[in-house]
Amino acid sequence: MNSQLGIIGSPHHLLGLDGISVDRLHALLRRAQVFAAGEESPNALAGVAVCTLFFEPSTRTRLSFQLAAQRLGAHILNFDASTSSATKGETDLDTFRTIQAMGVRGFVVRHKADGAVAALAAEAAPGVAVVNAGDGRSEHPTQGLLDMLTLRQAKGEDFSRLKVVIVGDVKHSRVARSDLHALRTLGCSEIRVCGPASLLPDAGTLAGCAVTDDFDAALDGVDAVMMLRLQRERMAEGLVASLDEYHRDYGLTSARLRRAAPEAIVMHPGPMNRGVEITDEVADGSRSRILDQVANGVAVRMAVLEAVLGR
Ligand code: CP
């Protein structure tokens, strides 16, 4: 199965950024920038029904997809697993087929299991498009795209001189995986990955990255610091000794941020654990692009929905 976008205007799926071409990536980012600048608001999805099919909680991804679809003129259906017939034992596939039978043409799917979104996409009828809104630890492609748009706005289109560090629980992060695929494809010259050994992924995921457990060293001269959420269940699993210790070693403070390049930006996909991986001062400070990331989420999701469903 081709997991990537088809020809613009031809219904297809977006399941991940692994393997997406550099031309397609640039095209999506350029289109998203048009939407971000408010230069265009086409009615590309007039009369099309789009369902946000979320089997896991979300604030920004679900709402920004809904807003993006609305801005393109689509009808939006919101499926919430906790109030649906999934609670009576209906399978994910039966749920998908049921909603598809209503004439829905676009599905935005989040699921806790790796590969669950691709499994549903494999069952999609002709003309139906599926977009991955985050599956397990695998991928969160629209988060990766909005992160690239935020970097591009701050640092320009040429990533060849960019130094970026991704910090924290990379092992369990679908955001980190999508960011790594996109940064490599866009030719980012130096990708650093930093975290405790217990939270670092396999060597394949880290291919081409400079890897360290020393956060201070990892920050030296970087243009962008991409923080990740510490998933609190990692403490119960014994992967992190305590939140205090994690903050001491991997928390981004104003003092630490001085090691980065003078114009370095700070990013975080949200939701944040304030006082754990990032301080209030940094999260709300002048270097923070965290709310720009949220705003860019709407523009990127407009570009993706238009690409997979537009005529
Ligand atoms: N970044 C992100 O996926 O946030 P939500 O879980 O709120 O959608």
PDB file of C-alpha atoms and ligand atoms in Angstrom:
ATOM      1  CA  MET A   1       0.000   0.000   0.000  1.00  0.00           C
ATOM      2  CA  ASN A   2       1.270   3.473  -0.814  1.00  0.00           C
ATOM      3  CA  SER A   3       1.175   5.247   2.543  1.00  0.00           C
ATOM      4  CA  GLN A   4       1.787   8.688   1.136  1.00  0.00           C
ATOM      5  CA  LEU A   5      -0.139  11.391  -0.576  1.00  0.00           C
ATOM      6  CA  GLY A   6      -1.199  10.757  -4.125  1.00  0.00           C
ATOM      7  CA  ILE A   7      -1.248  13.364  -6.839  1.00  0.00           C
ATOM      8  CA  ILE A   8      -2.675  16.631  -5.559  1.00  0.00           C
ATOM      9  CA  GLY A   9      -6.407  16.537  -6.245  1.00  0.00           C
ATOM     10  CA  SER A  10      -6.542  12.756  -6.233  1.00  0.00           C
ATOM     11  CA  PRO A  11      -7.999  11.286  -3.032  1.00  0.00           C
ATOM     12  CA  HIS A  12      -5.347   9.399  -1.117  1.00  0.00           C
ATOM     13  CA  HIS A  13      -3.954   9.035   2.363  1.00  0.00           C
ATOM     14  CA  LEU A  14      -1.320  10.704   4.535  1.00  0.00           C
ATOM     15  CA  LEU A  15      -0.091   8.095   6.985  1.00  0.00           C
ATOM     16  CA  GLY A  16       3.424   9.332   7.662  1.00  0.00           C
ATOM     17  CA  LEU A  17       6.344  11.486   6.544  1.00  0.00           C
ATOM     18  CA  ASP A  18       8.686   8.523   6.138  1.00  0.00           C
ATOM     19  CA  GLY A  19       9.404   8.340   2.427  1.00  0.00           C
ATOM     20  CA  ILE A  20       7.586  11.526   1.405  1.00  0.00           C
ATOM     21  CA  SER A  21       9.483  13.296  -1.378  1.00  0.00           C
ATOM     22  CA  VAL A  22      11.254  16.570  -0.788  1.00  0.00           C
ATOM     23  CA  ASP A  23       9.190  18.157  -3.579  1.00  0.00           C
ATOM     24  CA  ARG A  24       5.919  17.052  -1.989  1.00  0.00           C
ATOM     25  CA  LEU A  25       7.081  18.293   1.406  1.00  0.00           C
ATOM     26  CA  HIS A  26       8.008  21.723   0.023  1.00  0.00           C
ATOM     27  CA  ALA A  27       4.731  21.899  -1.924  1.00  0.00           C
ATOM     28  CA  LEU A  28       2.691  21.209   1.214  1.00  0.00           C
ATOM     29  CA  LEU A  29       4.680  23.740   3.248  1.00  0.00           C
ATOM     30  CA  ARG A  30       4.342  26.421   0.551  1.00  0.00           C
ATOM     31  CA  ARG A  31       0.591  25.838   0.378  1.00  0.00           C
ATOM     32  CA  ALA A  32       0.319  25.891   4.182  1.00  0.00           C
ATOM     33  CA  GLN A  33       2.211  29.195   4.226  1.00  0.00           C
ATOM     34  CA  VAL A  34      -0.395  30.680   1.849  1.00  0.00           C
ATOM     35  CA  PHE A  35      -3.114  29.630   4.295  1.00  0.00           C
ATOM     36  CA  ALA A  36      -1.080  30.821   7.307  1.00  0.00           C
ATOM     37  CA  ALA A  37      -0.754  34.256   5.690  1.00  0.00           C
ATOM     38  CA  GLY A  38      -4.518  34.365   5.167  1.00  0.00           C
ATOM     39  CA  GLU A  39      -3.973  34.956   1.458  1.00  0.00           C
ATOM     40  CA  GLU A  40      -6.517  32.404   0.316  1.00  0.00           C
ATOM     41  CA  SER A  41      -9.530  30.581   1.700  1.00  0.00           C
ATOM     42  CA  PRO A  42     -10.777  28.278  -1.045  1.00  0.00           C
ATOM     43  CA  ASN A  43     -13.988  26.306  -0.845  1.00  0.00           C
ATOM     44  CA  ALA A  44     -12.130  23.210  -2.005  1.00  0.00           C
ATOM     45  CA  LEU A  45     -14.099  20.828   0.210  1.00  0.00           C
ATOM     46  CA  ALA A  46     -17.595  22.272  -0.293  1.00  0.00           C
ATOM     47  CA  GLY A  47     -20.102  19.472   0.220  1.00  0.00           C
ATOM     48  CA  VAL A  48     -17.455  16.982   1.415  1.00  0.00           C
ATOM     49  CA  ALA A  49     -18.001  15.276   4.786  1.00  0.00           C
ATOM     50  CA  VAL A  50     -14.927  14.830   7.004  1.00  0.00           C
ATOM     51  CA  CYS A  51     -14.894  12.841  10.258  1.00  0.00           C
ATOM     52  CA  THR A  52     -12.386  13.303  13.073  1.00  0.00           C
ATOM     53  CA  LEU A  53     -12.194   9.706  14.306  1.00  0.00           C
ATOM     54  CA  PHE A  54     -10.253   9.871  17.572  1.00  0.00           C
ATOM     55  CA  PHE A  55      -9.702   6.822  19.760  1.00  0.00           C
ATOM     56  CA  GLU A  56      -7.315   8.826  21.973  1.00  0.00           C
ATOM     57  CA  PRO A  57      -7.688  12.278  23.584  1.00  0.00           C
ATOM     58  CA  SER A  58      -6.590  15.435  21.804  1.00  0.00           C
ATOM     59  CA  THR A  59      -7.049  19.184  22.058  1.00  0.00           C
ATOM     60  CA  ARG A  60      -5.016  20.885  19.335  1.00  0.00           C
ATOM     61  CA  THR A  61      -4.931  18.220  16.620  1.00  0.00           C
ATOM     62  CA  ARG A  62      -8.645  17.474  16.653  1.00  0.00           C
ATOM     63  CA  LEU A  63      -9.799  21.098  16.924  1.00  0.00           C
ATOM     64  CA  SER A  64      -7.379  22.393  14.311  1.00  0.00           C
ATOM     65  CA  PHE A  65      -8.410  19.683  11.846  1.00  0.00           C
ATOM     66  CA  GLN A  66     -12.038  20.645  12.458  1.00  0.00           C
ATOM     67  CA  LEU A  67     -11.279  24.326  11.897  1.00  0.00           C
ATOM     68  CA  ALA A  68      -9.203  23.532   8.817  1.00  0.00           C
ATOM     69  CA  ALA A  69     -12.002  21.450   7.307  1.00  0.00           C
ATOM     70  CA  GLN A  70     -14.562  24.161   8.082  1.00  0.00           C
ATOM     71  CA  ARG A  71     -12.401  26.800   6.418  1.00  0.00           C
ATOM     72  CA  LEU A  72     -12.318  24.643   3.292  1.00  0.00           C
ATOM     73  CA  GLY A  73     -16.102  24.402   3.311  1.00  0.00           C
ATOM     74  CA  ALA A  74     -16.429  20.769   4.501  1.00  0.00           C
ATOM     75  CA  HIS A  75     -19.082  19.270   6.773  1.00  0.00           C
ATOM     76  CA  ILE A  76     -17.457  18.035   9.992  1.00  0.00           C
ATOM     77  CA  LEU A  77     -18.428  15.000  12.063  1.00  0.00           C
ATOM     78  CA  ASN A  78     -16.712  14.497  15.381  1.00  0.00           C
ATOM     79  CA  PHE A  79     -16.412  10.908  16.632  1.00  0.00           C
ATOM     80  CA  ASP A  80     -15.529  10.580  20.299  1.00  0.00           C
ATOM     81  CA  ALA A  81     -14.768   6.968  21.265  1.00  0.00           C
ATOM     82  CA  SER A  82     -15.807   7.511  24.899  1.00  0.00           C
ATOM     83  CA  THR A  83     -19.411   8.399  23.947  1.00  0.00           C
ATOM     84  CA  SER A  84     -19.722   6.067  20.953  1.00  0.00           C
ATOM     85  CA  SER A  85     -20.810   2.477  20.354  1.00  0.00           C
ATOM     86  CA  ALA A  86     -17.134   1.526  20.714  1.00  0.00           C
ATOM     87  CA  THR A  87     -18.017   1.412  24.439  1.00  0.00           C
ATOM     88  CA  LYS A  88     -20.469  -1.413  23.553  1.00  0.00           C
ATOM     89  CA  GLY A  89     -17.729  -3.400  21.860  1.00  0.00           C
ATOM     90  CA  GLU A  90     -18.020  -2.231  18.243  1.00  0.00           C
ATOM     91  CA  THR A  91     -14.692  -2.809  16.517  1.00  0.00           C
ATOM     92  CA  ASP A  92     -12.632   0.000  15.040  1.00  0.00           C
ATOM     93  CA  LEU A  93     -13.163  -1.390  11.546  1.00  0.00           C
ATOM     94  CA  ASP A  94     -16.945  -1.656  11.956  1.00  0.00           C
ATOM     95  CA  THR A  95     -16.954   1.908  13.298  1.00  0.00           C
ATOM     96  CA  PHE A  96     -14.966   3.091  10.258  1.00  0.00           C
ATOM     97  CA  ARG A  97     -17.163   1.206   7.785  1.00  0.00           C
ATOM     98  CA  THR A  98     -20.328   2.502   9.464  1.00  0.00           C
ATOM     99  CA  ILE A  99     -19.260   6.134   9.147  1.00  0.00           C
ATOM    100  CA  GLN A 100     -17.942   5.555   5.618  1.00  0.00           C
ATOM    101  CA  ALA A 101     -21.361   4.154   4.642  1.00  0.00           C
ATOM    102  CA  MET A 102     -22.883   7.529   5.572  1.00  0.00           C
ATOM    103  CA  GLY A 103     -20.943   9.085   2.710  1.00  0.00           C
ATOM    104  CA  VAL A 104     -18.005  10.496   4.667  1.00  0.00           C
ATOM    105  CA  ARG A 105     -15.020  10.986   2.320  1.00  0.00           C
ATOM    106  CA  GLY A 106     -12.321  12.147   4.702  1.00  0.00           C
ATOM    107  CA  PHE A 107     -11.169  10.493   7.925  1.00  0.00           C
ATOM    108  CA  VAL A 108      -8.720  12.038  10.372  1.00  0.00           C
ATOM    109  CA  VAL A 109      -7.767   9.196  12.700  1.00  0.00           C
ATOM    110  CA  ARG A 110      -5.871   9.040  16.008  1.00  0.00           C
ATOM    111  CA  HIS A 111      -5.210   5.705  17.672  1.00  0.00           C
ATOM    112  CA  LYS A 112      -3.011   4.399  20.471  1.00  0.00           C
ATOM    113  CA  ALA A 113      -1.814   1.398  18.441  1.00  0.00           C
ATOM    114  CA  ASP A 114       1.032   1.555  15.932  1.00  0.00           C
ATOM    115  CA  GLY A 115      -0.278   0.840  12.456  1.00  0.00           C
ATOM    116  CA  ALA A 116      -3.968   1.109  13.400  1.00  0.00           C
ATOM    117  CA  VAL A 117      -4.527   4.091  11.084  1.00  0.00           C
ATOM    118  CA  ALA A 118      -2.862   2.316   8.154  1.00  0.00           C
ATOM    119  CA  ALA A 119      -5.051  -0.739   8.827  1.00  0.00           C
ATOM    120  CA  LEU A 120      -8.194   1.402   8.491  1.00  0.00           C
ATOM    121  CA  ALA A 121      -6.812   3.156   5.401  1.00  0.00           C
ATOM    122  CA  ALA A 122      -6.363  -0.269   3.785  1.00  0.00           C
ATOM    123  CA  GLU A 123     -10.138  -0.732   4.133  1.00  0.00           C
ATOM    124  CA  ALA A 124     -11.067   2.665   2.694  1.00  0.00           C
ATOM    125  CA  ALA A 125     -13.438   2.691  -0.270  1.00  0.00           C
ATOM    126  CA  PRO A 126     -12.273   4.292  -3.546  1.00  0.00           C
ATOM    127  CA  GLY A 127     -12.330   8.063  -3.201  1.00  0.00           C
ATOM    128  CA  VAL A 128     -12.062   7.994   0.595  1.00  0.00           C
ATOM    129  CA  ALA A 129      -8.954   9.585   2.162  1.00  0.00           C
ATOM    130  CA  VAL A 130      -7.421   8.819   5.563  1.00  0.00           C
ATOM    131  CA  VAL A 131      -5.069  11.160   7.425  1.00  0.00           C
ATOM    132  CA  ASN A 132      -3.041   9.974  10.391  1.00  0.00           C
ATOM    133  CA  ALA A 133      -3.545  12.256  13.414  1.00  0.00           C
ATOM    134  CA  GLY A 134      -1.091  10.205  15.492  1.00  0.00           C
ATOM    135  CA  ASP A 135      -0.739   6.433  15.879  1.00  0.00           C
ATOM    136  CA  GLY A 136       1.086   4.836  18.782  1.00  0.00           C
ATOM    137  CA  ARG A 137       4.753   5.712  18.720  1.00  0.00           C
ATOM    138  CA  SER A 138       4.889   5.630  14.931  1.00  0.00           C
ATOM    139  CA  GLU A 139       4.058   8.941  13.322  1.00  0.00           C
ATOM    140  CA  HIS A 140       2.199  12.229  13.731  1.00  0.00           C
ATOM    141  CA  PRO A 141       2.724  13.591  10.217  1.00  0.00           C
ATOM    142  CA  THR A 142       0.749  16.820  10.460  1.00  0.00           C
ATOM    143  CA  GLN A 143       2.617  17.706  13.672  1.00  0.00           C
ATOM    144  CA  GLY A 144       5.842  17.110  11.754  1.00  0.00           C
ATOM    145  CA  LEU A 145       4.619  19.380   8.962  1.00  0.00           C
ATOM    146  CA  LEU A 146       3.539  22.183  11.275  1.00  0.00           C
ATOM    147  CA  ASP A 147       6.891  21.965  13.065  1.00  0.00           C
ATOM    148  CA  MET A 148       8.682  22.333   9.716  1.00  0.00           C
ATOM    149  CA  LEU A 149       6.470  25.295   8.800  1.00  0.00           C
ATOM    150  CA  THR A 150       7.306  26.955  12.116  1.00  0.00           C
ATOM    151  CA  LEU A 151      11.041  26.391  11.547  1.00  0.00           C
ATOM    152  CA  ARG A 152      10.764  27.671   7.968  1.00  0.00           C
ATOM    153  CA  GLN A 153       8.999  30.855   9.079  1.00  0.00           C
ATOM    154  CA  ALA A 154      11.653  31.542  11.719  1.00  0.00           C
ATOM    155  CA  LYS A 155      14.786  30.412   9.867  1.00  0.00           C
ATOM    156  CA  GLY A 156      13.996  30.426   6.149  1.00  0.00           C
ATOM    157  CA  GLU A 157      13.434  27.722   3.547  1.00  0.00           C
ATOM    158  CA  ASP A 158      17.035  26.526   3.420  1.00  0.00           C
ATOM    159  CA  PHE A 159      17.575  23.959   6.183  1.00  0.00           C
ATOM    160  CA  SER A 160      21.100  23.138   5.033  1.00  0.00           C
ATOM    161  CA  ARG A 161      22.782  25.284   7.689  1.00  0.00           C
ATOM    162  CA  LEU A 162      20.288  24.605  10.456  1.00  0.00           C
ATOM    163  CA  LYS A 163      21.249  23.008  13.769  1.00  0.00           C
ATOM    164  CA  VAL A 164      18.312  21.482  15.603  1.00  0.00           C
ATOM    165  CA  VAL A 165      18.110  19.533  18.846  1.00  0.00           C
ATOM    166  CA  ILE A 166      15.215  17.239  19.816  1.00  0.00           C
ATOM    167  CA  VAL A 167      15.095  16.685  23.577  1.00  0.00           C
ATOM    168  CA  GLY A 168      13.368  14.261  25.913  1.00  0.00           C
ATOM    169  CA  ASP A 169      11.359  11.085  25.502  1.00  0.00           C
ATOM    170  CA  VAL A 170      12.276  10.403  21.889  1.00  0.00           C
ATOM    171  CA  LYS A 171      11.742   6.666  22.334  1.00  0.00           C
ATOM    172  CA  HIS A 172       7.975   6.917  22.814  1.00  0.00           C
ATOM    173  CA  SER A 173       7.382  10.013  20.675  1.00  0.00           C
ATOM    174  CA  ARG A 174       5.537   9.825  17.360  1.00  0.00           C
ATOM    175  CA  VAL A 175       6.163  13.572  17.026  1.00  0.00           C
ATOM    176  CA  ALA A 176       9.927  13.020  17.164  1.00  0.00           C
ATOM    177  CA  ARG A 177       9.749  10.303  14.519  1.00  0.00           C
ATOM    178  CA  SER A 178       7.807  12.502  12.086  1.00  0.00           C
ATOM    179  CA  ASP A 179      10.111  15.457  12.826  1.00  0.00           C
ATOM    180  CA  LEU A 180      13.199  13.325  12.186  1.00  0.00           C
ATOM    181  CA  HIS A 181      11.857  12.102   8.831  1.00  0.00           C
ATOM    182  CA  ALA A 182      10.994  15.650   7.764  1.00  0.00           C
ATOM    183  CA  LEU A 183      14.259  17.225   8.961  1.00  0.00           C
ATOM    184  CA  ARG A 184      16.301  14.624   7.067  1.00  0.00           C
ATOM    185  CA  THR A 185      14.220  15.043   3.903  1.00  0.00           C
ATOM    186  CA  LEU A 186      14.590  18.828   4.038  1.00  0.00           C
ATOM    187  CA  GLY A 187      18.366  18.485   4.390  1.00  0.00           C
ATOM    188  CA  CYS A 188      18.842  19.786   7.931  1.00  0.00           C
ATOM    189  CA  SER A 189      22.609  19.851   8.360  1.00  0.00           C
ATOM    190  CA  GLU A 190      22.826  18.916  12.030  1.00  0.00           C
ATOM    191  CA  ILE A 191      20.183  17.000  13.953  1.00  0.00           C
ATOM    192  CA  ARG A 192      21.005  16.383  17.592  1.00  0.00           C
ATOM    193  CA  VAL A 193      18.969  14.082  19.806  1.00  0.00           C
ATOM    194  CA  CYS A 194      19.254  14.361  23.574  1.00  0.00           C
ATOM    195  CA  GLY A 195      17.712  12.433  26.456  1.00  0.00           C
ATOM    196  CA  PRO A 196      18.446   9.841  29.109  1.00  0.00           C
ATOM    197  CA  ALA A 197      19.538   6.508  27.661  1.00  0.00           C
ATOM    198  CA  SER A 198      16.277   4.929  28.906  1.00  0.00           C
ATOM    199  CA  LEU A 199      14.254   7.284  26.667  1.00  0.00           C
ATOM    200  CA  LEU A 200      16.300   7.015  23.474  1.00  0.00           C
ATOM    201  CA  PRO A 201      15.024   4.889  20.569  1.00  0.00           C
ATOM    202  CA  ASP A 202      16.808   2.271  18.475  1.00  0.00           C
ATOM    203  CA  ALA A 203      19.783   3.114  16.264  1.00  0.00           C
ATOM    204  CA  GLY A 204      17.678   3.000  13.095  1.00  0.00           C
ATOM    205  CA  THR A 205      15.416   5.805  14.311  1.00  0.00           C
ATOM    206  CA  LEU A 206      18.507   7.844  15.214  1.00  0.00           C
ATOM    207  CA  ALA A 207      20.332   7.342  11.896  1.00  0.00           C
ATOM    208  CA  GLY A 208      22.302  10.435  10.945  1.00  0.00           C
ATOM    209  CA  CYS A 209      21.729  12.144  14.315  1.00  0.00           C
ATOM    210  CA  ALA A 210      24.309  13.203  16.896  1.00  0.00           C
ATOM    211  CA  VAL A 211      23.106  11.538  20.103  1.00  0.00           C
ATOM    212  CA  THR A 212      23.977  12.590  23.665  1.00  0.00           C
ATOM    213  CA  ASP A 213      22.623  12.446  27.207  1.00  0.00           C
ATOM    214  CA  ASP A 214      24.285  15.792  28.040  1.00  0.00           C
ATOM    215  CA  PHE A 215      21.651  18.491  27.560  1.00  0.00           C
ATOM    216  CA  ASP A 216      24.023  21.423  28.111  1.00  0.00           C
ATOM    217  CA  ALA A 217      26.397  20.182  25.426  1.00  0.00           C
ATOM    218  CA  ALA A 218      23.487  19.411  23.088  1.00  0.00           C
ATOM    219  CA  LEU A 219      22.295  23.027  23.282  1.00  0.00           C
ATOM    220  CA  ASP A 220      25.580  24.631  22.206  1.00  0.00           C
ATOM    221  CA  GLY A 221      24.937  26.894  19.227  1.00  0.00           C
ATOM    222  CA  VAL A 222      21.651  25.310  18.092  1.00  0.00           C
ATOM    223  CA  ASP A 223      19.127  27.328  16.064  1.00  0.00           C
ATOM    224  CA  ALA A 224      16.068  25.493  17.368  1.00  0.00           C
ATOM    225  CA  VAL A 225      15.269  23.505  20.496  1.00  0.00           C
ATOM    226  CA  MET A 226      12.419  21.037  20.028  1.00  0.00           C
ATOM    227  CA  MET A 227      11.267  19.887  23.463  1.00  0.00           C
ATOM    228  CA  LEU A 228       9.104  16.809  23.948  1.00  0.00           C
ATOM    229  CA  ARG A 229       6.500  16.033  26.582  1.00  0.00           C
ATOM    230  CA  LEU A 230       7.614  13.662  29.315  1.00  0.00           C
ATOM    231  CA  GLN A 231       4.900  11.029  29.408  1.00  0.00           C
ATOM    232  CA  ARG A 232       4.324  10.557  33.128  1.00  0.00           C
ATOM    233  CA  GLU A 233       3.721   6.826  32.870  1.00  0.00           C
ATOM    234  CA  ARG A 234       7.470   6.526  32.147  1.00  0.00           C
ATOM    235  CA  MET A 235       8.074   7.061  35.873  1.00  0.00           C
ATOM    236  CA  ALA A 236       5.864   4.087  36.771  1.00  0.00           C
ATOM    237  CA  GLU A 237       7.864   2.046  34.264  1.00  0.00           C
ATOM    238  CA  GLY A 238      11.088   3.029  36.032  1.00  0.00           C
ATOM    239  CA  LEU A 239      12.492   4.824  32.971  1.00  0.00           C
ATOM    240  CA  VAL A 240      12.774   8.121  34.861  1.00  0.00           C
ATOM    241  CA  ALA A 241      13.798   8.298  38.534  1.00  0.00           C
ATOM    242  CA  SER A 242      11.754  11.382  39.493  1.00  0.00           C
ATOM    243  CA  LEU A 243      10.280  14.514  37.937  1.00  0.00           C
ATOM    244  CA  ASP A 244      12.728  16.651  39.940  1.00  0.00           C
ATOM    245  CA  GLU A 245      15.699  14.721  38.609  1.00  0.00           C
ATOM    246  CA  TYR A 246      14.342  14.883  35.061  1.00  0.00           C
ATOM    247  CA  HIS A 247      13.887  18.636  35.368  1.00  0.00           C
ATOM    248  CA  ARG A 248      17.414  19.026  36.730  1.00  0.00           C
ATOM    249  CA  ASP A 249      18.958  17.102  33.812  1.00  0.00           C
ATOM    250  CA  TYR A 250      16.555  17.759  30.901  1.00  0.00           C
ATOM    251  CA  GLY A 251      14.423  20.751  31.852  1.00  0.00           C
ATOM    252  CA  LEU A 252      14.798  23.778  29.555  1.00  0.00           C
ATOM    253  CA  THR A 253      15.452  26.859  31.698  1.00  0.00           C
ATOM    254  CA  SER A 254      16.400  30.407  30.685  1.00  0.00           C
ATOM    255  CA  ALA A 255      19.944  29.797  31.955  1.00  0.00           C
ATOM    256  CA  ARG A 256      20.320  26.703  29.794  1.00  0.00           C
ATOM    257  CA  LEU A 257      18.816  28.386  26.750  1.00  0.00           C
ATOM    258  CA  ARG A 258      21.715  30.896  26.764  1.00  0.00           C
ATOM    259  CA  ARG A 259      23.913  28.114  25.395  1.00  0.00           C
ATOM    260  CA  ALA A 260      21.870  28.043  22.162  1.00  0.00           C
ATOM    261  CA  ALA A 261      22.429  30.478  19.261  1.00  0.00           C
ATOM    262  CA  PRO A 262      21.344  34.060  20.061  1.00  0.00           C
ATOM    263  CA  GLU A 263      18.256  33.859  17.829  1.00  0.00           C
ATOM    264  CA  ALA A 264      17.395  30.258  18.703  1.00  0.00           C
ATOM    265  CA  ILE A 265      13.731  29.381  18.891  1.00  0.00           C
ATOM    266  CA  VAL A 266      11.979  27.033  21.323  1.00  0.00           C
ATOM    267  CA  MET A 267       9.282  24.602  20.230  1.00  0.00           C
ATOM    268  CA  HIS A 268       7.067  22.084  22.003  1.00  0.00           C
ATOM    269  CA  PRO A 269       4.215  20.076  20.451  1.00  0.00           C
ATOM    270  CA  GLY A 270       2.080  20.329  23.587  1.00  0.00           C
ATOM    271  CA  PRO A 271       0.588  19.521  25.947  1.00  0.00           C
ATOM    272  CA  MET A 272       3.440  20.761  28.167  1.00  0.00           C
ATOM    273  CA  ASN A 273       4.429  19.661  31.637  1.00  0.00           C
ATOM    274  CA  ARG A 274       5.372  23.097  32.922  1.00  0.00           C
ATOM    275  CA  GLY A 275       8.137  22.883  35.501  1.00  0.00           C
ATOM    276  CA  VAL A 276       9.227  19.461  34.237  1.00  0.00           C
ATOM    277  CA  GLU A 277      10.598  19.591  30.678  1.00  0.00           C
ATOM    278  CA  ILE A 278      10.188  23.368  30.329  1.00  0.00           C
ATOM    279  CA  THR A 279       9.899  26.325  32.712  1.00  0.00           C
ATOM    280  CA  ASP A 280       7.127  28.920  32.511  1.00  0.00           C
ATOM    281  CA  GLU A 281       9.737  31.569  31.731  1.00  0.00           C
ATOM    282  CA  VAL A 282      10.899  29.730  28.611  1.00  0.00           C
ATOM    283  CA  ALA A 283       7.472  28.476  27.502  1.00  0.00           C
ATOM    284  CA  ASP A 284       6.049  32.014  27.675  1.00  0.00           C
ATOM    285  CA  GLY A 285       9.267  33.837  26.737  1.00  0.00           C
ATOM    286  CA  SER A 286      10.304  35.744  23.623  1.00  0.00           C
ATOM    287  CA  ARG A 287      12.057  32.734  22.052  1.00  0.00           C
ATOM    288  CA  SER A 288       9.008  30.491  22.348  1.00  0.00           C
ATOM    289  CA  ARG A 289       7.215  29.583  19.109  1.00  0.00           C
ATOM    290  CA  ILE A 290       4.793  27.215  20.828  1.00  0.00           C
ATOM    291  CA  LEU A 291       1.644  29.176  20.007  1.00  0.00           C
ATOM    292  CA  ASP A 292       2.907  29.756  16.457  1.00  0.00           C
ATOM    293  CA  GLN A 293       3.057  25.968  16.155  1.00  0.00           C
ATOM    294  CA  VAL A 294      -0.592  25.777  17.214  1.00  0.00           C
ATOM    295  CA  ALA A 295      -1.606  28.459  14.695  1.00  0.00           C
ATOM    296  CA  ASN A 296       0.376  26.733  11.967  1.00  0.00           C
ATOM    297  CA  GLY A 297      -1.491  23.524  12.734  1.00  0.00           C
ATOM    298  CA  VAL A 298      -4.647  24.962  11.172  1.00  0.00           C
ATOM    299  CA  ALA A 299      -2.811  26.088   8.012  1.00  0.00           C
ATOM    300  CA  VAL A 300      -0.959  22.795   7.597  1.00  0.00           C
ATOM    301  CA  ARG A 301      -4.125  20.772   8.073  1.00  0.00           C
ATOM    302  CA  MET A 302      -5.901  22.899   5.461  1.00  0.00           C
ATOM    303  CA  ALA A 303      -3.074  22.134   3.027  1.00  0.00           C
ATOM    304  CA  VAL A 304      -3.221  18.404   3.793  1.00  0.00           C
ATOM    305  CA  LEU A 305      -7.003  18.105   3.552  1.00  0.00           C
ATOM    306  CA  GLU A 306      -6.991  20.051   0.291  1.00  0.00           C
ATOM    307  CA  ALA A 307      -4.247  17.784  -1.078  1.00  0.00           C
ATOM    308  CA  VAL A 308      -5.927  14.492  -0.206  1.00  0.00           C
ATOM    309  CA  LEU A 309      -9.547  15.466  -0.826  1.00  0.00           C
ATOM    310  CA  GLY A 310      -9.629  18.543  -3.047  1.00  0.00           C
ATOM    311  CA  ARG A 311     -10.820  18.256  -6.591  1.00  0.00           C
TER     312      ARG A 311
HETATM  313  N1   CP B   1       0.487  17.984  19.732  1.00  0.00           N
HETATM  314  C1   CP B   1      -0.635  17.239  19.861  1.00  0.00           C
HETATM  315  O1   CP B   1      -0.824  16.227  19.173  1.00  0.00           O
HETATM  316  O2   CP B   1      -1.528  17.718  20.779  1.00  0.00           O
HETATM  317  P1   CP B   1      -2.957  17.096  21.087  1.00  0.00           P
HETATM  318  O3   CP B   1      -2.737  15.760  21.745  1.00  0.00           O
HETATM  319  O4   CP B   1      -3.625  18.093  22.008  1.00  0.00           O
HETATM  320  O5   CP B   1      -3.693  16.938  19.793  1.00  0.00           O
END
